[in-house]
PDB file of C-alpha atoms in Angstrom:
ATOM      1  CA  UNK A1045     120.022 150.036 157.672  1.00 76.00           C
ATOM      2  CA  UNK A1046     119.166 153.393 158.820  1.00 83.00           C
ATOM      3  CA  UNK A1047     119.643 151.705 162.723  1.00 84.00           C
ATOM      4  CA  UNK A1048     123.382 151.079 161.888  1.00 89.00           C
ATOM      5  CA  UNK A1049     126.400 153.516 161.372  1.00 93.00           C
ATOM      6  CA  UNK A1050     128.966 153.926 159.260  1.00 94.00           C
ATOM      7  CA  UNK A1051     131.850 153.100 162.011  1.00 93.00           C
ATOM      8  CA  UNK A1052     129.729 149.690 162.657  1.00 92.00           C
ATOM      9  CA  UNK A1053     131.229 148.714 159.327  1.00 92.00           C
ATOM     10  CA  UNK A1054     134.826 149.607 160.132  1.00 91.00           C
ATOM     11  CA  UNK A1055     137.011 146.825 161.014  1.00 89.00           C
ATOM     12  CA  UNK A1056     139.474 146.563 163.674  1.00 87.00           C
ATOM     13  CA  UNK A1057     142.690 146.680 161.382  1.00 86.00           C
ATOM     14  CA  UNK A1058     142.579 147.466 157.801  1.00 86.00           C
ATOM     15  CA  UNK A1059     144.872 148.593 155.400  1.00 90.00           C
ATOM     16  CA  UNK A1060     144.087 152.058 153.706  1.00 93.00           C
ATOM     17  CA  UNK A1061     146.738 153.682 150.879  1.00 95.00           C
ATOM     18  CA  UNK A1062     146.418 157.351 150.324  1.00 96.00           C
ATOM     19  CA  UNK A1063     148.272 159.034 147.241  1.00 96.00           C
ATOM     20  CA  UNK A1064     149.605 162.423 146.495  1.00 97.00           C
ATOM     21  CA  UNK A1065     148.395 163.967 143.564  1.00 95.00           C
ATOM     22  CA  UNK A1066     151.790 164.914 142.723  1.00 95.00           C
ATOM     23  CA  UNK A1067     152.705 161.074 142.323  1.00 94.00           C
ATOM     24  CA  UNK A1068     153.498 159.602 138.688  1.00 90.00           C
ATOM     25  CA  UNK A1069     150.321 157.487 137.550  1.00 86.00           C
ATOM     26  CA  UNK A1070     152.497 154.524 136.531  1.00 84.00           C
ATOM     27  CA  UNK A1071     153.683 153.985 140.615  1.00 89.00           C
ATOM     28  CA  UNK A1072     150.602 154.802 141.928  1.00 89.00           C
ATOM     29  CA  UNK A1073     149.039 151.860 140.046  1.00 86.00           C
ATOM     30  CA  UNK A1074     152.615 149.756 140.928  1.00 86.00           C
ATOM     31  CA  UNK A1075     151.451 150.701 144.978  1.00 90.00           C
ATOM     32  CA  UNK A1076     148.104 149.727 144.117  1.00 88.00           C
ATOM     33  CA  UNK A1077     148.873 145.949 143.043  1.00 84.00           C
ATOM     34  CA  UNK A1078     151.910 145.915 145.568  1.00 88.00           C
ATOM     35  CA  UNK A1079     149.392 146.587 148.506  1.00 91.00           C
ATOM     36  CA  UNK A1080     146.568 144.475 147.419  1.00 87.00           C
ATOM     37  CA  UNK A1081     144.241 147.312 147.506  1.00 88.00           C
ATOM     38  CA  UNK A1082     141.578 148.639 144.120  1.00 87.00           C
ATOM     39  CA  UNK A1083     141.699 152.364 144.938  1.00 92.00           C
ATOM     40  CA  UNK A1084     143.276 154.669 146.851  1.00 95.00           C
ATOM     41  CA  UNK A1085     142.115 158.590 148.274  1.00 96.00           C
ATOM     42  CA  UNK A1086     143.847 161.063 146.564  1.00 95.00           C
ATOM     43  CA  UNK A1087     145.526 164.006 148.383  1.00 96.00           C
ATOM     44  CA  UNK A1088     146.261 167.188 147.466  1.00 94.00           C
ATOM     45  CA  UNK A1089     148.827 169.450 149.043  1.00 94.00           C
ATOM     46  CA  UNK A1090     148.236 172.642 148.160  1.00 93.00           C
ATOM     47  CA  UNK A1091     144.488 172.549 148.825  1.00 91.00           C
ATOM     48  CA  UNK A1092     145.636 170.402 152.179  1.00 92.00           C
ATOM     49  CA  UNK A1093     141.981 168.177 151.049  1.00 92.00           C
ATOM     50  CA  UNK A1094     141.494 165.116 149.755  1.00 94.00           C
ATOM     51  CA  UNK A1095     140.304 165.517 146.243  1.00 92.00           C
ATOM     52  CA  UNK A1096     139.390 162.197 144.678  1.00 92.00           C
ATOM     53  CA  UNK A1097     139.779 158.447 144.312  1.00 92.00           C
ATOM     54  CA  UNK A1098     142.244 156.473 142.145  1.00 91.00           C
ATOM     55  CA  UNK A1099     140.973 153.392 141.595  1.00 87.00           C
ATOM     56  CA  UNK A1100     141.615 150.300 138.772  1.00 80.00           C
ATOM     57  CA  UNK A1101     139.040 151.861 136.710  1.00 79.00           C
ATOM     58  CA  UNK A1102     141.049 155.003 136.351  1.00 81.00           C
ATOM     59  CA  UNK A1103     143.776 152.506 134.886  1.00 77.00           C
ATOM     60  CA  UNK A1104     141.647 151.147 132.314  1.00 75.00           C
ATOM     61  CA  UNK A1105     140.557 154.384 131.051  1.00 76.00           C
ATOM     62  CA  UNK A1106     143.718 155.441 130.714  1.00 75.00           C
ATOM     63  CA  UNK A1107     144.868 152.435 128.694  1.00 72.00           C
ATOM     64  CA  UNK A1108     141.467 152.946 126.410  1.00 70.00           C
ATOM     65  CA  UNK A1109     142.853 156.726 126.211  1.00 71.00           C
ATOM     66  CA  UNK A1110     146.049 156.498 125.410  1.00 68.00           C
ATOM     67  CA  UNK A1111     146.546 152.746 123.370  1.00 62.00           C
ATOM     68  CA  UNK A1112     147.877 152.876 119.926  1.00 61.00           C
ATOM     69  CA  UNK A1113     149.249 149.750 119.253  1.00 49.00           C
ATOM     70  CA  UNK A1114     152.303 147.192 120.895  1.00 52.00           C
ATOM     71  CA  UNK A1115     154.444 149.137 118.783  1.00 43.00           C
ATOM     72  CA  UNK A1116     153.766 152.863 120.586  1.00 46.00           C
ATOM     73  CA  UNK A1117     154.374 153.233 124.230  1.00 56.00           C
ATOM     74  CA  UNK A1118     151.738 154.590 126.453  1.00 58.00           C
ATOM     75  CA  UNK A1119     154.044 157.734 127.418  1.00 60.00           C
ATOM     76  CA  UNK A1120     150.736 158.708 129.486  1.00 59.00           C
ATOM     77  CA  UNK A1121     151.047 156.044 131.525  1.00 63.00           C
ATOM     78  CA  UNK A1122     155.109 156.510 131.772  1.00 66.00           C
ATOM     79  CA  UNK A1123     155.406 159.983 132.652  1.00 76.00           C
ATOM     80  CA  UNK A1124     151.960 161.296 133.994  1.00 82.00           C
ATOM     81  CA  UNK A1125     151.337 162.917 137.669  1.00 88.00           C
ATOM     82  CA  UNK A1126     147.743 161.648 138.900  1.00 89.00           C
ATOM     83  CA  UNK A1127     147.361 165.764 138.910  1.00 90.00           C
ATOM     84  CA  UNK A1128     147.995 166.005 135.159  1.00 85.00           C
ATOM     85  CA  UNK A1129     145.979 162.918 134.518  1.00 80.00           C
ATOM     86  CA  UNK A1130     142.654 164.276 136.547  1.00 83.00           C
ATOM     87  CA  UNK A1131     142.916 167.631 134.459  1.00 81.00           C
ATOM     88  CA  UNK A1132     143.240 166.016 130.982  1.00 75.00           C
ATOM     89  CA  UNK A1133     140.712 163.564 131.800  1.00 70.00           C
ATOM     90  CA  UNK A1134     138.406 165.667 134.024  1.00 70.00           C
ATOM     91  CA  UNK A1135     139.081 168.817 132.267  1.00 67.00           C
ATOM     92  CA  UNK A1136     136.098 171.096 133.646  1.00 62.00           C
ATOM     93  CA  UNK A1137     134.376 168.467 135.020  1.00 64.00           C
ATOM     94  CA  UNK A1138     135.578 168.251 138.562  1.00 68.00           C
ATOM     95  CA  UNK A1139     133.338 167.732 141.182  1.00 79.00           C
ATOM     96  CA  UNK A1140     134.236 167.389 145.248  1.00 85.00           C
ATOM     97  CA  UNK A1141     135.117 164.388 146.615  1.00 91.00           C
ATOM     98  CA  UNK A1142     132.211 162.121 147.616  1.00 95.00           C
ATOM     99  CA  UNK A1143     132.618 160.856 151.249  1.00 96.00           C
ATOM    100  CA  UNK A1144     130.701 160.405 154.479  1.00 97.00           C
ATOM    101  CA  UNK A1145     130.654 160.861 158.147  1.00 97.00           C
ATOM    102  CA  UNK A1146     131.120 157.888 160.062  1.00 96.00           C
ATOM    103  CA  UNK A1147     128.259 158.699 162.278  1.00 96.00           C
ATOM    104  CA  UNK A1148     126.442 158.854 159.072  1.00 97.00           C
ATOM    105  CA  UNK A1149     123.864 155.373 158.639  1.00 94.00           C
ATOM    106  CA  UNK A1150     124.310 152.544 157.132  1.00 92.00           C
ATOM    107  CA  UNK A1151     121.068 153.721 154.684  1.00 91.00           C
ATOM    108  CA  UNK A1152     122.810 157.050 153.837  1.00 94.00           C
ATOM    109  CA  UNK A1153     125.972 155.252 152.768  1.00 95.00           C
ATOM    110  CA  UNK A1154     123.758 152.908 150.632  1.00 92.00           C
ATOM    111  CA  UNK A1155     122.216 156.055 148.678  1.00 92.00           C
ATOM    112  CA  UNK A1156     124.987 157.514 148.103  1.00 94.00           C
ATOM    113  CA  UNK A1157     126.811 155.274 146.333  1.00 93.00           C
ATOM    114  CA  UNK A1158     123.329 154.912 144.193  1.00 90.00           C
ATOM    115  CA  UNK A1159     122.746 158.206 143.465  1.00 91.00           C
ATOM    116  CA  UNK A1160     126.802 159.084 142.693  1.00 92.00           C
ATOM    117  CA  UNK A1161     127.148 155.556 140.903  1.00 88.00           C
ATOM    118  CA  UNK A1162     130.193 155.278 142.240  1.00 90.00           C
ATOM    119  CA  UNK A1163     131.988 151.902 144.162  1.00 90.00           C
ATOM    120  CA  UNK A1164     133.496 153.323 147.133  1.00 93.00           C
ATOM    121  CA  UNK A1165     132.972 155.675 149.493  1.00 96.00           C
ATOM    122  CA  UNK A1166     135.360 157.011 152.045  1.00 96.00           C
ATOM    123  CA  UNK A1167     134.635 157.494 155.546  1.00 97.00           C
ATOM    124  CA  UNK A1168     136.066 160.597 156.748  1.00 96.00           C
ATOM    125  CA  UNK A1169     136.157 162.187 160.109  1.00 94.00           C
ATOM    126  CA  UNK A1170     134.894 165.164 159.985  1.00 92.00           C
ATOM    127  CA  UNK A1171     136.896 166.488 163.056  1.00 93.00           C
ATOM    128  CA  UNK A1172     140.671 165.485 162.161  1.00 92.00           C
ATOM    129  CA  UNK A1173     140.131 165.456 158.222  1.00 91.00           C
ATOM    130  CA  UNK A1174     141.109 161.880 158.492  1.00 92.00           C
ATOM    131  CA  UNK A1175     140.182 159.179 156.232  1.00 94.00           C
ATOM    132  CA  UNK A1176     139.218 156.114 158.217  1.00 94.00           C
ATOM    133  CA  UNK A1177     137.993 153.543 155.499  1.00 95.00           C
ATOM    134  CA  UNK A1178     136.762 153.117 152.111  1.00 96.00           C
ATOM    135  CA  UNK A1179     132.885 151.683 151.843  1.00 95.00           C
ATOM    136  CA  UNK A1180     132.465 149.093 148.862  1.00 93.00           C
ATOM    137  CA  UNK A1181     129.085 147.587 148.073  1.00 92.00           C
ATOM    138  CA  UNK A1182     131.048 144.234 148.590  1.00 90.00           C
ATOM    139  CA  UNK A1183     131.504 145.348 152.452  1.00 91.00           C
ATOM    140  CA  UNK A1184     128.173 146.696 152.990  1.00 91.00           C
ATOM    141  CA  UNK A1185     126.417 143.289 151.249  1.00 89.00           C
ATOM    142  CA  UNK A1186     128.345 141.278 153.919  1.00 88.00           C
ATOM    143  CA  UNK A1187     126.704 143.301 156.401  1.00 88.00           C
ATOM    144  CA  UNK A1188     123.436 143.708 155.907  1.00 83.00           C
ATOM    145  CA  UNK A1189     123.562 139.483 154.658  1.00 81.00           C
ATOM    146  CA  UNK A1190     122.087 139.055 158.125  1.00 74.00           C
ATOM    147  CA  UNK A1191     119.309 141.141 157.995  1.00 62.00           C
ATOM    148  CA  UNK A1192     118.475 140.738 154.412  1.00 54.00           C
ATOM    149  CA  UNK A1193     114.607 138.543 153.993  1.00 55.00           C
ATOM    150  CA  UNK A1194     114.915 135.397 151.805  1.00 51.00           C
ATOM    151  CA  UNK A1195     111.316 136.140 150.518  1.00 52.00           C
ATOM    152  CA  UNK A1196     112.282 138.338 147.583  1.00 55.00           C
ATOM    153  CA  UNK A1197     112.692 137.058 144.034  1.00 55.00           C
ATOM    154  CA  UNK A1198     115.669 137.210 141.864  1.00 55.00           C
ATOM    155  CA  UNK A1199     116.148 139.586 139.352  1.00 56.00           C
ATOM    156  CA  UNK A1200     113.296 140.205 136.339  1.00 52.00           C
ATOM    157  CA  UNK A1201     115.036 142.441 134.105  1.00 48.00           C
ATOM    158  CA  UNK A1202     118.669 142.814 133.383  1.00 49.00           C
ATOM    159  CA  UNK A1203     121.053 142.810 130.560  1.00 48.00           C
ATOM    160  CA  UNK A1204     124.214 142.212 128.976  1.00 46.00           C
ATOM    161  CA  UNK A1205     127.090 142.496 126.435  1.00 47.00           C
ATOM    162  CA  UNK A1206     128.885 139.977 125.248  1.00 47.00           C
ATOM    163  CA  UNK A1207     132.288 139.937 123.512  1.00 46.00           C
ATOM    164  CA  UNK A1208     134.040 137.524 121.165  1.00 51.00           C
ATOM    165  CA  UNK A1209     137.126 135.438 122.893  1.00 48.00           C
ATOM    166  CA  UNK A1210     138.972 136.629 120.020  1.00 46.00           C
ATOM    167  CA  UNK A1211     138.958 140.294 120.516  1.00 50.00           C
ATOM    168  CA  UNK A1212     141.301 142.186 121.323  1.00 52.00           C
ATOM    169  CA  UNK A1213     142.012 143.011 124.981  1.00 49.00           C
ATOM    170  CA  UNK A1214     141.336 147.049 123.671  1.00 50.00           C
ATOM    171  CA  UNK A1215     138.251 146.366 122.424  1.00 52.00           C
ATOM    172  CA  UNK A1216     136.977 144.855 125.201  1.00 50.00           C
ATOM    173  CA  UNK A1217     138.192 147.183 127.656  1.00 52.00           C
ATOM    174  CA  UNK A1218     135.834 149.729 125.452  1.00 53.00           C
ATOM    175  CA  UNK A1219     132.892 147.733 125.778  1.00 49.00           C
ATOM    176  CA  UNK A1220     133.600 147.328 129.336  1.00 50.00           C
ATOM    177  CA  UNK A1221     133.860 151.110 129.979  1.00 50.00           C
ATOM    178  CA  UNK A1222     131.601 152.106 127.502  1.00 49.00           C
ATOM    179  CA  UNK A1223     128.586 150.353 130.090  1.00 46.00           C
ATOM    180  CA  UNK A1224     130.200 151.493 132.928  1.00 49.00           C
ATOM    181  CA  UNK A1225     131.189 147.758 134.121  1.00 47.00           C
ATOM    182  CA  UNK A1226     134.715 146.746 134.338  1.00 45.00           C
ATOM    183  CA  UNK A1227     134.342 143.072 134.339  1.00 44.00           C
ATOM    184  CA  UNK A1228     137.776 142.226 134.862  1.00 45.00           C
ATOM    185  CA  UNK A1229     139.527 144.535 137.853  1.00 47.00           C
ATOM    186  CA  UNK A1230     141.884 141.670 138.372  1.00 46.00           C
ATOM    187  CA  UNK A1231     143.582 141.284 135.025  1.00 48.00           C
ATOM    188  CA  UNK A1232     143.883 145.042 134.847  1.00 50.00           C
ATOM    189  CA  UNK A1233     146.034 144.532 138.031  1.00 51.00           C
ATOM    190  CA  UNK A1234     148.060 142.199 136.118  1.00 54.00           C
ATOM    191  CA  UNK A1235     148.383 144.224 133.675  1.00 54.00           C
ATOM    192  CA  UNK A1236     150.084 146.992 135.957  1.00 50.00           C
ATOM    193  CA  UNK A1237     152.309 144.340 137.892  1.00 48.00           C
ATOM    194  CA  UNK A1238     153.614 142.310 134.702  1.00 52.00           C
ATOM    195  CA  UNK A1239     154.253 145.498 132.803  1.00 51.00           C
ATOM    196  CA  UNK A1240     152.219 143.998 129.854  1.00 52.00           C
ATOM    197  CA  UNK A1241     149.882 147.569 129.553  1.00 51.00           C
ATOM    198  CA  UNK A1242     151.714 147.917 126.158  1.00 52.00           C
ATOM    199  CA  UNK A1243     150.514 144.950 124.383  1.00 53.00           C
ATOM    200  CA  UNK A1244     146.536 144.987 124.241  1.00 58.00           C
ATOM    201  CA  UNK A1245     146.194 143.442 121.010  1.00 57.00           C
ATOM    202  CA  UNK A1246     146.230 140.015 122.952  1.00 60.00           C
ATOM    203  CA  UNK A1247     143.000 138.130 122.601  1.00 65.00           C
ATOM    204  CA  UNK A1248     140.160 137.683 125.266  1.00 58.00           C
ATOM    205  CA  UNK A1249     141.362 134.278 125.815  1.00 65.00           C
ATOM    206  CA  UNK A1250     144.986 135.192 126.131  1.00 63.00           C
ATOM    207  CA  UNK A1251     144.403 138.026 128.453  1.00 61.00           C
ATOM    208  CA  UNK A1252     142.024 135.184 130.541  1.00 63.00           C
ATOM    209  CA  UNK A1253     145.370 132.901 130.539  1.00 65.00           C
ATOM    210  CA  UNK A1254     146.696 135.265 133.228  1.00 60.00           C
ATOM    211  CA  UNK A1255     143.713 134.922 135.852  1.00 61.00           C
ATOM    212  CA  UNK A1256     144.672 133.055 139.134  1.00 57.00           C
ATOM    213  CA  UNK A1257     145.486 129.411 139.130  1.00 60.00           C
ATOM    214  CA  UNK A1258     142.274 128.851 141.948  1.00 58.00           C
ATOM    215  CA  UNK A1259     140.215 130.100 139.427  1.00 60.00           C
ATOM    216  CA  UNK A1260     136.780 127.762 139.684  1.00 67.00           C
ATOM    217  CA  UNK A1261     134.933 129.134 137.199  1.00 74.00           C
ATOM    218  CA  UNK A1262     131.861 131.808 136.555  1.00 80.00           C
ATOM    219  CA  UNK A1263     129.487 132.073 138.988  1.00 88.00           C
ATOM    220  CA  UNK A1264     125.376 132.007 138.030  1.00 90.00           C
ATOM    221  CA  UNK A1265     122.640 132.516 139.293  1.00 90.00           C
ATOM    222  CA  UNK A1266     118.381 131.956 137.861  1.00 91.00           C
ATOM    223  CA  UNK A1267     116.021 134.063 138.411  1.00 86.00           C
ATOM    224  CA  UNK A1268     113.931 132.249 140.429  1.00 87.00           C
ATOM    225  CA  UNK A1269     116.178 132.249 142.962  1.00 88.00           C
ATOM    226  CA  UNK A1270     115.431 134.306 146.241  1.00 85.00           C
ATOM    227  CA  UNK A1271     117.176 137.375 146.757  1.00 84.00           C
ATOM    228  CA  UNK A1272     118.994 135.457 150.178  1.00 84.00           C
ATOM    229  CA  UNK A1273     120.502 132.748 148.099  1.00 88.00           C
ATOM    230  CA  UNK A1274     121.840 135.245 145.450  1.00 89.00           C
ATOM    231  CA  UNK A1275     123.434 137.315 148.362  1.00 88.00           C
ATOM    232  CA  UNK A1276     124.955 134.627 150.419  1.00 89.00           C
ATOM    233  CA  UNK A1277     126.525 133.376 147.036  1.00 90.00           C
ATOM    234  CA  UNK A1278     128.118 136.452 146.608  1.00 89.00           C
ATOM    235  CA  UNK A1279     129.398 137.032 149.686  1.00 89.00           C
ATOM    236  CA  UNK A1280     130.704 133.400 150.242  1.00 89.00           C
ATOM    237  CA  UNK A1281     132.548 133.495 146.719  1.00 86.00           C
ATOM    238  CA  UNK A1282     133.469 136.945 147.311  1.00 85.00           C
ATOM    239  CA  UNK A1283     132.767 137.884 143.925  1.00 85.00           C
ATOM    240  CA  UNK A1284     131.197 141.124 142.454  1.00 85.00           C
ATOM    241  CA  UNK A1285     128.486 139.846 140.222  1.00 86.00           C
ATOM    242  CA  UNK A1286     126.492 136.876 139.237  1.00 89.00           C
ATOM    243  CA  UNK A1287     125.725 135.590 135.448  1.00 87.00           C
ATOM    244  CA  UNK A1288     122.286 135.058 134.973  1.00 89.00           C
ATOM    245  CA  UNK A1289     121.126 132.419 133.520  1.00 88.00           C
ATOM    246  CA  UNK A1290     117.713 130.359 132.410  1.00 88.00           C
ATOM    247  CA  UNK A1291     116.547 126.621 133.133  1.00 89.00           C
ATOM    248  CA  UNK A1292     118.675 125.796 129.821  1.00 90.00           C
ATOM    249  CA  UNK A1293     121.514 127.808 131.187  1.00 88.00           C
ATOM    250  CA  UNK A1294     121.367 130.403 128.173  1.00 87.00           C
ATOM    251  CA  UNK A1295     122.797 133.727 129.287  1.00 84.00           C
ATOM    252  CA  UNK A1296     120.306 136.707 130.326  1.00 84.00           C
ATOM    253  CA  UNK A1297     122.241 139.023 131.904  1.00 84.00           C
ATOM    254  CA  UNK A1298     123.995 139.780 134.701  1.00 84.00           C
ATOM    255  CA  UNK A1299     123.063 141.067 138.441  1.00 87.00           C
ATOM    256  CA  UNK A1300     125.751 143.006 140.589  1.00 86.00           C
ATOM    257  CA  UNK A1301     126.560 143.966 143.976  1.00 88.00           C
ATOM    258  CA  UNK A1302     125.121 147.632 142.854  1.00 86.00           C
ATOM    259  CA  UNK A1303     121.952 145.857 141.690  1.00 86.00           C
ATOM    260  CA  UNK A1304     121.593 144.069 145.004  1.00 86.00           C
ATOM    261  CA  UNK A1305     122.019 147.014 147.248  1.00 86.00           C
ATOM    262  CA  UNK A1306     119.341 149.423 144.849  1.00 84.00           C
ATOM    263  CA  UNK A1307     117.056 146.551 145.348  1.00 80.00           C
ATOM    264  CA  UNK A1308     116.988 147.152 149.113  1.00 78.00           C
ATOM    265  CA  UNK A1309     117.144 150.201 149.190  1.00 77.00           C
ATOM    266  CA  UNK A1310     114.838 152.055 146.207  1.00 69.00           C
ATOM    267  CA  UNK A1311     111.402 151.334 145.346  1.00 58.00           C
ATOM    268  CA  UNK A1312     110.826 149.863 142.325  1.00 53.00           C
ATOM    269  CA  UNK A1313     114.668 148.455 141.287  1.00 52.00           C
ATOM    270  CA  UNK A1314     114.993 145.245 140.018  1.00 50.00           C
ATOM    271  CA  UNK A1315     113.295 143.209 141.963  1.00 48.00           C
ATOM    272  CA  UNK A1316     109.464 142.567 142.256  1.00 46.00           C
TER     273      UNK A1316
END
């Protein structure tokens, strides 16, 4: 990894979406879905610097913020500049922007979205100012799939949390943010295109009714599986994370794409 640069990673055409602070939450989130893209640099004017990410995550946290009930609109989410929403949410917590150079390696890119525990990282020039792309573990595993060794071992110790079908939409998205894990990115999207963020006292299993129609069902992994096999799955499904499971296919946990890429890259992560 550390023979490999950032700009190896950069395709040839890509779409990137950058945001003005000074745009309402609500059609940020709208461009989000509309473009087909999770997150999106934020820029400020008046500091003429990009600032921060918007990303999906940013939506559910404001829904877990801000919901009352079906019967109270989320005026938040209606009237709210991405500034005003940073400030309430952020309040004295602000911290710079997390990016990298693109001459920066592959191994550096890796570590820093470990140590930050954050999903992407934007590659900016350091010349123009420019932001070029937006690193995800999800691009970096397909990557580094062909020079990853199939001796290694599955994972030994992870966990999970588990939710009733019939909860509430609300309650899960608390449990999801609570463990810093939102397992469903895609029907928060849906949430944002139908206009449906105002009713999240649907069930699990409702809220599951809106996933795609191609939907083939959860993917899983054992533990006994090598680390190769685990990464090719989740790179050919193009899916995020794996449900672990034992030889009588009870639940154990769940691995990620962040648990894949600490395993390469710290000593001592989940794998032996």
């Amino acid at each position: 990894m550390k023979s490999h640069r950032c700009y190896d990673l950069i395709p040839t055409s890509s779409k990137l979406v950058v945001f003005d602070t000074s745009l309402q939450v609500k059609k940020a989130f709208f461009a989000l879905v509309t473009n087909g893209v999770r997150a999106a640099p934020l820029w400020d004017s008046k500091k003429q610097s990009f600032v921060g990410m918007l990303t999906i995550t940013d939506f559910i946290n404001i829904l877990h913020r801000y919901y009352k009930s079906a019967m109270v609109q989320i005026y938040e989410l209606e009237e709210h500049k991405i500034e005003t929403w940073r400030e309430v949410y952020l309040q004295d917590s602000f911290k710079p922007l997390v990016c990298i150079s693109p001459n920066a390696s592959l191994f550096d890119a890796v570590s820093s979205l470990i140590q930050n525990k954050i999903h992407r990282l934007p590659v900016i020039d350091p010349d123009s100012g420019n932001t070029l792309y937006i690193l995800t573990h999800k691009r970096i595993l397909k990557f580094l799939k062909l020079f990853v060794s199939p001796a290694r071992r599955g994972p030994r110790h992870v966990g999970a949390r588990v939710i009733c079908p019939l909860a509430a939409l609300a309650q899960a998205l608390g449990v999801a943010r609570g463990v810093q894990l939102p397992p469903f990115p895609p029907r928060a999207q849906n949430l944002a295109a139908e206009k449906t963020y105002n009713n999240l006292d649907v069930t699990v299993t409702q809220a599951l009714q809106h996933r795609s129609q191609y939907f083939e069902g959860v993917l899983k992994c054992y533990r006994h599986e090598t680390l190769e096999t685990i990464i090719n799955r989740l790179v050919e499904a193009e899916v995020h994370r794996l449900v672990v499971v034992d030889e009588s296919e009870v639940v154990k946990g769940i691995v990620s794409l962040s648990d894949i890429l600490q395993a390469l890259v710290l000593p001592g992560g989940p794998w032996p």
